[in-house]
Short mmCIF file of C-alpha atoms in Angstrom, two decimals:
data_model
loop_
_atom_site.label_atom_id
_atom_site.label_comp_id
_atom_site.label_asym_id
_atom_site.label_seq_id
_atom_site.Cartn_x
_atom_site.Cartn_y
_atom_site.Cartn_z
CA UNK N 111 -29.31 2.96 -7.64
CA UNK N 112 -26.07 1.25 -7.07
CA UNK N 113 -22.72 3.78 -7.30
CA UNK N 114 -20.20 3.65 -9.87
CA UNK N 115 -17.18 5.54 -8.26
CA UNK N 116 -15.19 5.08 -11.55
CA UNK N 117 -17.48 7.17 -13.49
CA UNK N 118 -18.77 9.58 -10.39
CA UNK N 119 -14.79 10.61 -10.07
CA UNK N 120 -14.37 10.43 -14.47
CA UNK N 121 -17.12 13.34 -13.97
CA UNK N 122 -15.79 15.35 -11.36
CA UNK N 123 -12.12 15.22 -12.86
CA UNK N 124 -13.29 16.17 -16.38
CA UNK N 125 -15.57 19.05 -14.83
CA UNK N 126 -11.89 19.99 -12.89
CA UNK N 127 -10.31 20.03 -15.99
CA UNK N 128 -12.59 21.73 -18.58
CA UNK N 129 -10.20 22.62 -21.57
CA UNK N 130 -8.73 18.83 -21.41
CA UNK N 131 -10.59 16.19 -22.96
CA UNK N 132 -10.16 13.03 -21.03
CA UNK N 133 -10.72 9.57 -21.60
CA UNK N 134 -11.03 6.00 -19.68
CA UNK N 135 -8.32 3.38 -19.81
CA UNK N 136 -6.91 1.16 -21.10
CA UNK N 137 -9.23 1.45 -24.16
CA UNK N 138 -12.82 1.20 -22.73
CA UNK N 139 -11.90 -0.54 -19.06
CA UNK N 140 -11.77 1.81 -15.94
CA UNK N 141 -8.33 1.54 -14.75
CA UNK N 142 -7.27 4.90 -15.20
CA UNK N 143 -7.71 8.44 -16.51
CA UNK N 144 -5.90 10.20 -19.40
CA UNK N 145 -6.05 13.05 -22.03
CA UNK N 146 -7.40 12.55 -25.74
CA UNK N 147 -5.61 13.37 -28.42
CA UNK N 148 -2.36 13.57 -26.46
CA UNK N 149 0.89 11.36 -25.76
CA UNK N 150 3.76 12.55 -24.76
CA UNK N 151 7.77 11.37 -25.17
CA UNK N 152 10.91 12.70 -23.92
CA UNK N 153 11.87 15.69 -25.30
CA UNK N 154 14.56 16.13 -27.75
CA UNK N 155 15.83 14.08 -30.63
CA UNK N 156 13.60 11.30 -29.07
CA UNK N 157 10.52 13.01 -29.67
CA UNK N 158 11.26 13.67 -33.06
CA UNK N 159 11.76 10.68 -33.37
CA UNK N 160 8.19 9.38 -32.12
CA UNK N 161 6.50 12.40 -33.94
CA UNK N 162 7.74 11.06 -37.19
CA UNK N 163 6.89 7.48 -36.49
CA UNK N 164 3.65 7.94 -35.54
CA UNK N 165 2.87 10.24 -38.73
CA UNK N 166 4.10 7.33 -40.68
CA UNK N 167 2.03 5.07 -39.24
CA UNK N 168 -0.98 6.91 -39.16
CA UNK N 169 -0.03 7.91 -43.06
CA UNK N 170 -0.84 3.71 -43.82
CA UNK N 171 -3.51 3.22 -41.24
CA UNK N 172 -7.19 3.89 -42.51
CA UNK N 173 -8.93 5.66 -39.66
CA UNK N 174 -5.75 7.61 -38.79
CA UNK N 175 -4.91 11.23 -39.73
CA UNK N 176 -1.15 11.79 -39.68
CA UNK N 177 -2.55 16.12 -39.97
CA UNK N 178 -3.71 15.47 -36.71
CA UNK N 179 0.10 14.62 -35.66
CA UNK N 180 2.13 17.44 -34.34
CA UNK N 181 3.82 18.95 -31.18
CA UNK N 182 1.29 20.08 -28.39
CA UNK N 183 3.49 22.02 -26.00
CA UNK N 184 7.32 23.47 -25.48
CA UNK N 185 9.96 21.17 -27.19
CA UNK N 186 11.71 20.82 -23.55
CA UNK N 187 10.84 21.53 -20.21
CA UNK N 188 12.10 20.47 -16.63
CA UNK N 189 10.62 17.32 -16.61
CA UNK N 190 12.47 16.32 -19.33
CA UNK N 191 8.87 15.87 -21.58
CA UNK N 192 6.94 16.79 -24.73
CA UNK N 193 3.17 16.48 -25.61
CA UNK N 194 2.62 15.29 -29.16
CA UNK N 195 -0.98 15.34 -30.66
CA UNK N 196 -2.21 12.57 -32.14
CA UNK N 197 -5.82 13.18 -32.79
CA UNK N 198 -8.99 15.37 -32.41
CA UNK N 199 -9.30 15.51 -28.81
CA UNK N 200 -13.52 16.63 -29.99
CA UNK N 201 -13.71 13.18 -31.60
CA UNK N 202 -15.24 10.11 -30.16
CA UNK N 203 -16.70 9.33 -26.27
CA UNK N 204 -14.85 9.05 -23.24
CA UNK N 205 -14.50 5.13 -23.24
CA UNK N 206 -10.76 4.95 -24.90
CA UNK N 207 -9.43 7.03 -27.79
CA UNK N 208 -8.55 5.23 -31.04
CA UNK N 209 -5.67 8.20 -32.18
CA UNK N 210 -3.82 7.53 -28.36
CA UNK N 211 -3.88 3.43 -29.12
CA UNK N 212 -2.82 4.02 -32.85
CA UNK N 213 0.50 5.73 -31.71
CA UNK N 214 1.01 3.58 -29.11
CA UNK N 215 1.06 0.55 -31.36
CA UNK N 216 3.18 2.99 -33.97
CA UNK N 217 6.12 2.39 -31.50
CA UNK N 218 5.89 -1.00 -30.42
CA UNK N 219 8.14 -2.41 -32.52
CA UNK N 220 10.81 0.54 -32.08
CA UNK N 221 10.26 -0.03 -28.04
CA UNK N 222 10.92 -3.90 -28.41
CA UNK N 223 14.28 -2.81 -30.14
CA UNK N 224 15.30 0.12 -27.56
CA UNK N 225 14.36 -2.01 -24.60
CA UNK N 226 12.13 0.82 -23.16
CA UNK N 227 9.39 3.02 -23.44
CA UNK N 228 9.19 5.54 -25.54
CA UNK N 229 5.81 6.88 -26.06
CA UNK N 230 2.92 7.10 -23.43
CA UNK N 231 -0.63 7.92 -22.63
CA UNK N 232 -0.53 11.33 -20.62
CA UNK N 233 -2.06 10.17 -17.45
CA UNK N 234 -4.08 12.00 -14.95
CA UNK N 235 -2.59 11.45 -11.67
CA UNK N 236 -4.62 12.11 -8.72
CA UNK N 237 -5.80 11.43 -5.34
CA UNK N 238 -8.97 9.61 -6.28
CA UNK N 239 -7.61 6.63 -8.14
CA UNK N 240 -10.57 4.31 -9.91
CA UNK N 241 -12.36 3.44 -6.35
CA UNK N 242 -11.80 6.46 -4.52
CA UNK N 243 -8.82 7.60 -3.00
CA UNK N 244 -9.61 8.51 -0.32
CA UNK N 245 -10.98 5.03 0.45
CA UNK N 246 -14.64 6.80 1.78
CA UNK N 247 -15.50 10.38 2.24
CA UNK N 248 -14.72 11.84 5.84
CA UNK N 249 -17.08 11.48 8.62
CA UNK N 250 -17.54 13.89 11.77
CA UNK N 251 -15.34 12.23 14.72
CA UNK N 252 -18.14 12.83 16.87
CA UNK N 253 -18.24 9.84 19.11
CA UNK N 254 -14.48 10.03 19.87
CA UNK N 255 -13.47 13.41 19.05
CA UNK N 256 -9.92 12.80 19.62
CA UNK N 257 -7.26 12.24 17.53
CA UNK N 258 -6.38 8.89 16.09
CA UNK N 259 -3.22 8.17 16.03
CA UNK N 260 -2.96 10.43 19.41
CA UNK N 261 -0.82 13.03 19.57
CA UNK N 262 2.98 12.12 20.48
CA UNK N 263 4.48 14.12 23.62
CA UNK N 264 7.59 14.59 21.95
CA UNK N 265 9.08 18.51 22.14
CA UNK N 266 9.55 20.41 18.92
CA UNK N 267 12.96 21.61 18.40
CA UNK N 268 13.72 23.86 15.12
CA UNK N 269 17.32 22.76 15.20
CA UNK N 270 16.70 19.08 14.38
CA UNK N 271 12.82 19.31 13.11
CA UNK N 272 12.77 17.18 10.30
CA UNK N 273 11.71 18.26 7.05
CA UNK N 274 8.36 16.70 5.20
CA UNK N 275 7.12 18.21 2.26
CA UNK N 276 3.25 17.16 1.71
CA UNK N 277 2.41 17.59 -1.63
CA UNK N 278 -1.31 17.75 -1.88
CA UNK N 279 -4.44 19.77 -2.32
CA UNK N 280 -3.75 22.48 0.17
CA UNK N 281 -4.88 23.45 3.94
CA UNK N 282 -7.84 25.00 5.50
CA UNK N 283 -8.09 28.72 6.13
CA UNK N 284 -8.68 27.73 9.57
CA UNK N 285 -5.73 25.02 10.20
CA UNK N 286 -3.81 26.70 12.58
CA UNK N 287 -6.96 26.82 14.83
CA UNK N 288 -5.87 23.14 15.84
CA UNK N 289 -3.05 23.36 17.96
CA UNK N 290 -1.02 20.57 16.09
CA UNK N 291 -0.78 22.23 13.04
CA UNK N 292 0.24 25.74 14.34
CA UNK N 293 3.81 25.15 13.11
CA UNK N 294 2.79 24.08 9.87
CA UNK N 295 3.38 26.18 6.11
CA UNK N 296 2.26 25.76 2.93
CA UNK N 297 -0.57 27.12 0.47
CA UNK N 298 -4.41 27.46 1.35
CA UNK N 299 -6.73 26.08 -0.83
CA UNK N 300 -8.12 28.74 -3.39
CA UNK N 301 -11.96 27.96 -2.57
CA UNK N 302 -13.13 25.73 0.44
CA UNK N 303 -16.66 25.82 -0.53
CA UNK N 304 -19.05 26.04 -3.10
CA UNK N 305 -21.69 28.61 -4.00
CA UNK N 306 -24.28 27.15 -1.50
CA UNK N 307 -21.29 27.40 1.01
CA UNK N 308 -20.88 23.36 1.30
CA UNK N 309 -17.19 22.11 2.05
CA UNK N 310 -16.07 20.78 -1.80
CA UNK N 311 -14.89 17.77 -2.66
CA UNK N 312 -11.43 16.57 -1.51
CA UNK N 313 -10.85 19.65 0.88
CA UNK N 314 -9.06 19.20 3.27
CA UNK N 315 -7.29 15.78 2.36
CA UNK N 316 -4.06 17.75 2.29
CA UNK N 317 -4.52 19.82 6.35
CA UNK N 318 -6.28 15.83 7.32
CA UNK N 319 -2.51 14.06 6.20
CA UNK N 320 -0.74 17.13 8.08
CA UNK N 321 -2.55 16.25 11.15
CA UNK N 322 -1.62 12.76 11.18
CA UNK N 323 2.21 13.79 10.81
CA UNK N 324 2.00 15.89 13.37
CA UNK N 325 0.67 13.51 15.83
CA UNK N 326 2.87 10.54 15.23
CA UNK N 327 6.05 13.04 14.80
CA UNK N 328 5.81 16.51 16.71
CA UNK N 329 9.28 17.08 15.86
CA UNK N 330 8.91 18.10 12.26
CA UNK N 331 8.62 20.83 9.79
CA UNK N 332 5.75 20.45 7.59
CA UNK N 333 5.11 22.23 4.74
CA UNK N 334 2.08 21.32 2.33
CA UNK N 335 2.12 22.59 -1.34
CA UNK N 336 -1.69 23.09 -2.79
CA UNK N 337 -0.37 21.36 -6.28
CA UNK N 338 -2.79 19.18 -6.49
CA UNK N 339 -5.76 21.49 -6.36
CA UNK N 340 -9.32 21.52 -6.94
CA UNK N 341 -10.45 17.61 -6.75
CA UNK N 342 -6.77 16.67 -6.69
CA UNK N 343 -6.02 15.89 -10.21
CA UNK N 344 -3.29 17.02 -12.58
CA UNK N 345 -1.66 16.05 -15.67
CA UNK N 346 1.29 13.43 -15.55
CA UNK N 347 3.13 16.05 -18.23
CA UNK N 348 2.39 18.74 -15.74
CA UNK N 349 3.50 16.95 -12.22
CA UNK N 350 7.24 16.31 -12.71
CA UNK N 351 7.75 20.41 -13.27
CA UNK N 352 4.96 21.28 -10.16
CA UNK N 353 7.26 18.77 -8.44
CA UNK N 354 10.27 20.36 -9.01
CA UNK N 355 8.74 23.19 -8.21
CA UNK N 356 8.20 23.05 -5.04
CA UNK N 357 11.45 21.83 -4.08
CA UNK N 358 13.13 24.62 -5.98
CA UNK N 359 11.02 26.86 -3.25
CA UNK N 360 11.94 25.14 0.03
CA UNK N 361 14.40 22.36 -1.38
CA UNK N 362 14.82 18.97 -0.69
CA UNK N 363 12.49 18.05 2.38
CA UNK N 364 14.46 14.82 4.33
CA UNK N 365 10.81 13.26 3.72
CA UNK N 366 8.49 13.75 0.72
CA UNK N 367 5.23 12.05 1.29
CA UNK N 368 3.02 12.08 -1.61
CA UNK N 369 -1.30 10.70 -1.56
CA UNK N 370 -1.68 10.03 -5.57
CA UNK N 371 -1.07 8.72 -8.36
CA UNK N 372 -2.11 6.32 -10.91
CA UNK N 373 -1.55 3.05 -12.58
CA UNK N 374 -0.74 2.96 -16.23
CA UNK N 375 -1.52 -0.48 -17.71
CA UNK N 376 2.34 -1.30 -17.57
CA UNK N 377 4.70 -2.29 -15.05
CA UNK N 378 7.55 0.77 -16.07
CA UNK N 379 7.25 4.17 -14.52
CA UNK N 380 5.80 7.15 -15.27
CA UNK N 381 7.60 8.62 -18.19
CA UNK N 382 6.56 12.13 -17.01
CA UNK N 383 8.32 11.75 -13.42
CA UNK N 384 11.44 10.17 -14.96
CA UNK N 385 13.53 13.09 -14.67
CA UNK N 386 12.12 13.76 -11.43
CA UNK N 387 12.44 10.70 -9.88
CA UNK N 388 16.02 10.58 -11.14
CA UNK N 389 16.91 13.78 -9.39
CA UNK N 390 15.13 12.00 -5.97
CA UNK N 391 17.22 9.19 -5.90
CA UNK N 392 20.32 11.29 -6.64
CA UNK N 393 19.43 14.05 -3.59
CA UNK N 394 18.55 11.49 -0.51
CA UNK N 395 15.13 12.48 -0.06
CA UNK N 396 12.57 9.85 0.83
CA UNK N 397 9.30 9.44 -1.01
CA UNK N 398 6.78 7.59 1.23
CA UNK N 399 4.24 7.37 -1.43
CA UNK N 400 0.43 6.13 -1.47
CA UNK N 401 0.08 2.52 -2.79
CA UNK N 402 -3.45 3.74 -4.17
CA UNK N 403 -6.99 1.65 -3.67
CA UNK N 404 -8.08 -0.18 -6.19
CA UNK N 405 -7.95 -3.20 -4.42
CA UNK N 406 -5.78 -5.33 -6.69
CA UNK N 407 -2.06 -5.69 -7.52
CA UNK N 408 -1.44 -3.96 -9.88
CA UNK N 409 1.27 -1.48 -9.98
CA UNK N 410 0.57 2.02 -8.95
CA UNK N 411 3.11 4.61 -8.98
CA UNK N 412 4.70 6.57 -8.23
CA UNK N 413 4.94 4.57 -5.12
CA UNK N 414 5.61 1.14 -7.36
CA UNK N 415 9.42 2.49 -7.69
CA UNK N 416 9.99 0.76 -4.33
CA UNK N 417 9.65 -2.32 -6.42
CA UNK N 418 12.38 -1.35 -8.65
CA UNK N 419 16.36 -2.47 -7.43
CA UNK N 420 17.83 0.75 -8.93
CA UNK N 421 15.08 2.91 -6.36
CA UNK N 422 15.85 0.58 -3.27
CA UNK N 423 15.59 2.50 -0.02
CA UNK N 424 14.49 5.71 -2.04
CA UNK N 425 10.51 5.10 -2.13
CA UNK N 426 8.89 3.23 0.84
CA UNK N 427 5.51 2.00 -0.62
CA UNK N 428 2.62 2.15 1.64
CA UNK N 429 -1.16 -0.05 2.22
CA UNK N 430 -3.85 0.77 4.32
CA UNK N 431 -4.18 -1.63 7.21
CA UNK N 432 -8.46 -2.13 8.20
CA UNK N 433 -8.89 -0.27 11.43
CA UNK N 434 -8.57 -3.31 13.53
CA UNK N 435 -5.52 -3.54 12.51
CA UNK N 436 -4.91 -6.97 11.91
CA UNK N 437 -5.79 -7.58 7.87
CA UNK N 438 -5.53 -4.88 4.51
CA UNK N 439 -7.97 -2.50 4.03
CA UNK N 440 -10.51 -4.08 1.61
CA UNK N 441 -9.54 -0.97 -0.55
CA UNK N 442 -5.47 -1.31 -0.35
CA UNK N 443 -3.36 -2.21 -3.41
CA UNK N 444 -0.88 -4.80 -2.28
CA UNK N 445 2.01 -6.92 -4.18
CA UNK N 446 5.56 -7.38 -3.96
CA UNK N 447 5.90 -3.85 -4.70
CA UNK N 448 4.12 -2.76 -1.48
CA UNK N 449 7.00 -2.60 1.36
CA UNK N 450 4.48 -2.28 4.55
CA UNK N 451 1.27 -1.44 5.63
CA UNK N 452 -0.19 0.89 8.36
CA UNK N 453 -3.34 1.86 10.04
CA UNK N 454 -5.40 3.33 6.69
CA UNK N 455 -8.99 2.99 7.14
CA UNK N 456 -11.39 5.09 9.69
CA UNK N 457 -8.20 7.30 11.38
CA UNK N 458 -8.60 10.70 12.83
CA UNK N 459 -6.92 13.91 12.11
CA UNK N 460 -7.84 17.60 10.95
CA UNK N 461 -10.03 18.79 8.37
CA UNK N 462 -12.20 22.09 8.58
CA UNK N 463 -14.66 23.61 10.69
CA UNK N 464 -12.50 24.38 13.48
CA UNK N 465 -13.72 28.17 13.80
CA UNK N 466 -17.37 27.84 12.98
CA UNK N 467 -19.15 24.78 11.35
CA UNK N 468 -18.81 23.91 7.96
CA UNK N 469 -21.66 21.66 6.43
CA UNK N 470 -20.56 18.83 3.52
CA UNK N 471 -23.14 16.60 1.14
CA UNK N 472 -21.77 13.81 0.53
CA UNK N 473 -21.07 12.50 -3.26
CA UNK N 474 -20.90 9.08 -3.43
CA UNK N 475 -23.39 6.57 -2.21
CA UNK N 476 -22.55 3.67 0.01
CA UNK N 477 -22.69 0.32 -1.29
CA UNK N 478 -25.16 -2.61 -0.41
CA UNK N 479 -21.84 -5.49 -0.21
CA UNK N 480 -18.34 -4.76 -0.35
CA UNK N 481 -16.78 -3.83 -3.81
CA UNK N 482 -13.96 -5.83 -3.53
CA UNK N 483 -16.04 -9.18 -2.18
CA UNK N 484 -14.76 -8.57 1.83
CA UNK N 485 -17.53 -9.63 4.26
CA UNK N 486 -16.74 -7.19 7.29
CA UNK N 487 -18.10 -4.14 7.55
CA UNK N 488 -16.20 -2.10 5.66
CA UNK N 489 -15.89 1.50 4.45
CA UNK N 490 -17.94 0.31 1.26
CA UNK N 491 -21.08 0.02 3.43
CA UNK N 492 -20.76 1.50 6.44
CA UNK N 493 -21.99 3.67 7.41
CA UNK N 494 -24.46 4.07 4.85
CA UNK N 495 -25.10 6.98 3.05
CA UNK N 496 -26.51 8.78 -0.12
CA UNK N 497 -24.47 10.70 -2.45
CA UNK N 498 -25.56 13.34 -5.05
CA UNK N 499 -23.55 11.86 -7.67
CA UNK N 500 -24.61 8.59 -7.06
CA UNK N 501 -28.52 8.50 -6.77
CA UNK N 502 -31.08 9.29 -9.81
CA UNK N 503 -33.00 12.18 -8.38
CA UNK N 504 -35.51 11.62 -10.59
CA UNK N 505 -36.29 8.30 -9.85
CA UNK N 506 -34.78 8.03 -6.33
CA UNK N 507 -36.67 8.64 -3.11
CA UNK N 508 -33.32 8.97 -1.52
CA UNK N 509 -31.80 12.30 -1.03
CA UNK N 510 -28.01 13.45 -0.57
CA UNK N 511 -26.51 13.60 3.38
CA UNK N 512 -25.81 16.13 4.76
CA UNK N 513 -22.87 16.46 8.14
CA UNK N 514 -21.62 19.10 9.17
CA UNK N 515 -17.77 19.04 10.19
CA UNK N 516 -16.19 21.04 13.33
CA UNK N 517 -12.55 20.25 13.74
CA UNK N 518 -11.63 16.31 13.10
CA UNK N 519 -12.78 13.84 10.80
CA UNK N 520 -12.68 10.17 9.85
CA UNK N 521 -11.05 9.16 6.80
CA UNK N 522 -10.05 6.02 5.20
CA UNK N 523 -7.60 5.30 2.07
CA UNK N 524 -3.63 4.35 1.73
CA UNK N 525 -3.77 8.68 1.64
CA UNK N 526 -3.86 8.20 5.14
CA UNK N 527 -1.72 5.05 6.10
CA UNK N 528 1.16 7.19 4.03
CA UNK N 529 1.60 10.11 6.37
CA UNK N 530 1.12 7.78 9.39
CA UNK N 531 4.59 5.97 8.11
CA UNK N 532 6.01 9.23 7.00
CA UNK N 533 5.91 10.41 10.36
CA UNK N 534 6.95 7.20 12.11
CA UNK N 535 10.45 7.41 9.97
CA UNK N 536 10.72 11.11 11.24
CA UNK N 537 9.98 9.86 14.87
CA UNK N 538 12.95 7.60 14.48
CA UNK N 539 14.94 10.01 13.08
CA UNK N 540 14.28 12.44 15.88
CA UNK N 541 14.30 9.53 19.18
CA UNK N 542 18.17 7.69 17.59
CA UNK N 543 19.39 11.17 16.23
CA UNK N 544 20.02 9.16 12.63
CA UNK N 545 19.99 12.03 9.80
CA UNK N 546 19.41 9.80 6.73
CA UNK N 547 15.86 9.27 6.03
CA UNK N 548 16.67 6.02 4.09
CA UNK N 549 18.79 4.91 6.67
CA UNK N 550 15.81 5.75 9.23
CA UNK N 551 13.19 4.22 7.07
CA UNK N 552 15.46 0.84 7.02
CA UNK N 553 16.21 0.68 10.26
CA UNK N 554 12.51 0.90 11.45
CA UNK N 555 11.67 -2.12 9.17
CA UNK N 556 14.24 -3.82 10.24
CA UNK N 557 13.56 -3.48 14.54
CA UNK N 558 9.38 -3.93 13.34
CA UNK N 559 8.23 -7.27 14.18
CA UNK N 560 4.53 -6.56 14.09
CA UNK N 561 2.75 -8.28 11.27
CA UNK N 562 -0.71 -8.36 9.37
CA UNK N 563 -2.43 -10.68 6.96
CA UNK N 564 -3.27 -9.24 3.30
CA UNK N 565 -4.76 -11.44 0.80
CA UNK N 566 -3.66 -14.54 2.34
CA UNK N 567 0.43 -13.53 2.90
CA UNK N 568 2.32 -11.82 5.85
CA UNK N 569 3.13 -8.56 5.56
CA UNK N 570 5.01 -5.93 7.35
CA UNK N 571 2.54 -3.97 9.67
CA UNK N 572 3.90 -0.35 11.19
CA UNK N 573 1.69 0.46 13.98
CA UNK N 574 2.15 3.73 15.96
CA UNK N 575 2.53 3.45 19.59
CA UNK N 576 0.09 6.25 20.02
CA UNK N 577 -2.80 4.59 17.70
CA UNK N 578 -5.87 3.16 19.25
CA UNK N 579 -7.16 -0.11 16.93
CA UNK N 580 -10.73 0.69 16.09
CA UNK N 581 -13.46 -2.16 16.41
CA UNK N 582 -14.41 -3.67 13.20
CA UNK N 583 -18.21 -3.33 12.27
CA UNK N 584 -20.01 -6.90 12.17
CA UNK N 585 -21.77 -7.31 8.64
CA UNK N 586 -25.61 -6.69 9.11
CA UNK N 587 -27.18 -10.51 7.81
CA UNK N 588 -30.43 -10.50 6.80
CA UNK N 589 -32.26 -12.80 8.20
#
């Protein structure tokens, strides 16, 4: 039975999020993830404004209950948003949501007038975009149990550390096991396993992106915030405030470096990080941000802001190089928007296990050919594997694998390419003494001259001294 990642990762996120109805966009494609029943505006006179509209609209559209329209949370909030309801979230299947398009073509004329969005779908944002973000699911780094970048002999010096702020799903109880990490603060992850005591889905993507921070740039304070817990989904109405919140905690880090997101059928932001976002380019933080992996250009943000003149040097956008090094991960978004890619797919860092061993089935199955139509052996197919979510029991002779992790992992996905460039800006800013992360960020771009080849173009390639390329696996021909 072949996989279908989309809907494996639909099922997980809805069973995350059990009191919010979710749907599949735009209308029944599988681009993205969002809540029925729900838009949201900016708060204020605006979203009065898009309340009444829509009621109007719905009021002369058969099919449409304007009853159904009314406010669906506080009438302001940090992030600067309001959730409006639109529609029975009950009603209708998962494969689009006819109330959610209705008011979204309620203000189309009224957004052609203002010059800017108005209303929007309330996104799930999350670090398993449509093809899975991570671009596989971790393997035991058995055969070279080392890390991958290697670590970087540089001293640590709390007087000029410089400050990242991961925000993630958390670290492992037993993170501080692995030397690297012993430095590093944040929030644990609320349950590592389930019943059965099997490592859960997703844990420890946010101890695995520490690790590789740590190794490219010793000279840092790390702190990783658990916001993005359980299978690493949340809300797009809910992110802006968690994101404020944890910089209200421990303030603006010098480096933000952020594994998720989502596309949103447009090529505008996120209208529940536009407060935030504002604040970020005001404060002189860096967001090194996750250009996502579905394999295709289109924009993903929040990282797309680095395509945007009036974010220039605030976001650095980041692909996932293969793990040769020398072409894009068959799973990396790329586009103008991307500003450089770096090693993404089969690195080596810290997940679990490092006290006693912690078994993990896996959930998806591997595929037969690569997803996106690449011919090397890629993270699609090797190495091959069952998955409980993917495989019919009932009809399928092939069971669910089992590994058992103890201490470092494999892992592929742009997840993993961003933290390697997060800490290569911090190494710069630590070996020239420069204090600006933009500046830093700029500066290493500019000195790079390493390139790679991505869908037929050139692109910027940052490549840590202390990374080891990783043979590519030959395609098995049948003969």
């Amino acid at each position: 039975m072949a996989p279908h990642r989309f809907r494996e990762q639909f099922e997980q996120m809805q069973r995350a999020l059990p009191g919010v109805p979710l749907a599949m966009g735009p209308d029944d494609s599988a681009e993205f993830i969002y809540e029925k029943g729900v838009v949201i505006a900016r708060d204020g006179e605006e979203a009065l404004a898009v309340e009444d509209a829509v009621r109007a609209h719905f009021t002369e559209t058969e099919g449409l209950v304007p009853e159904n329209v009314r406010r669906a949370g506080p009438r302001t909030n940090r992030s600067g948003i309001t959730r409006i309801q639109v529609g029975d979230p009950a009603e209708g299947g998962r494969e689009g949501d006819f109330a959610v398009a209705g008011a979204l073509r309620a203000m189309r004329t009224a957004e052609g007038r203002a010059g800017r969005r108005l209303i929007s779908r309330n996104h799930v944002v999350h670090i398993a975009p449509v093809n899975c973000c991570p671009g596989d699911e971790p393997l035991p780094a058995q055969q070279d149990p080392h890390p991958n970048p290697a670590l970087t002999p540089t001293p640590y010096d709390a007087g000029t550390a410089v400050r990242v702020l991961v925000i993630d799903n958390g670290l492992v109880s037993d993170y501080r096991s692995y030397p690297p990490l012993a430095r590093v603060e944040g929030d644990l992850h609320e349950a590592e396993t389930d019943e059965d005591g099997l490592l859960r889905l997703y844990i420890g993507h946010g101890t695995f992106i520490a690790g590789l921070i740590a190794a490219v740039a010793p000279n840092t304070h790390i702190t990783v915030r658990n916001t993005l817990s359980d299978v690493g989904a949340m809300l797009e109405s809910q992110l802006g405030d968690e994101l404020f919140r944890a910089v209200d905690e421990g303030g603006w880090p010098d480096i933000l470096s952020l594994s998720a997101g989502t596309s949103n059928g447009r090529t505008d932001e996120l209208l529940g990080l536009e407060n935030f976002m504002r604040e970020l380019n005001e404060q002189g933080t860096l967001l090194v941000a996750a250009a996502g992996n579905n394999g295709n250009a289109t924009p993903f943000w929040p990282a797309a802001y680095a395509g945007r003149p009036d974010f220039a040097g605030a976001v650095l956008s980041v692909g996932a190089l293969r793990s040769d090094g020398e072409f894009g991960a068959c799973f990396s978004n790329h586009g103008p928007w991307v500003n450089v890619f770096a090693p993404g797919e089969r690195v080596t860092s810290a997940l679990t296990g490092f006290d006693s061993p912690v078994p993990y089935v896996y959930q998806h199955s591997t595929y037969d050919t690569c997803r996106f139509g690449f011919s090397y052996g890629c993270t699609c197919t090797h190495p091959g594997h069952a998955g409980l979510l993917s495989e019919d029991h009932e009809t399928s002779v092939s069971k669910p694998d089992q590994v058992m992790f103890e201490g470092l992992a494999q892992w592929s996905g742009t997840s993993f390419a961003t933290p390697v460039v997060a800490g290569m800006v911090a190494a710069h800013m630590t070996a020239t003494g420069e204090r600006d992360p933009r500046a830093a960020a700029r500066q290493l771009l500019e000195l790079n001259t390493e390139l790679a080849e991505v869908r037929g173009g050139h692109v910027p390639a940052l490549l840590p001294g202390s990374w080891r390329p990783v043979p590519v696996v030959s395609p098995v021909i049948a003969v």
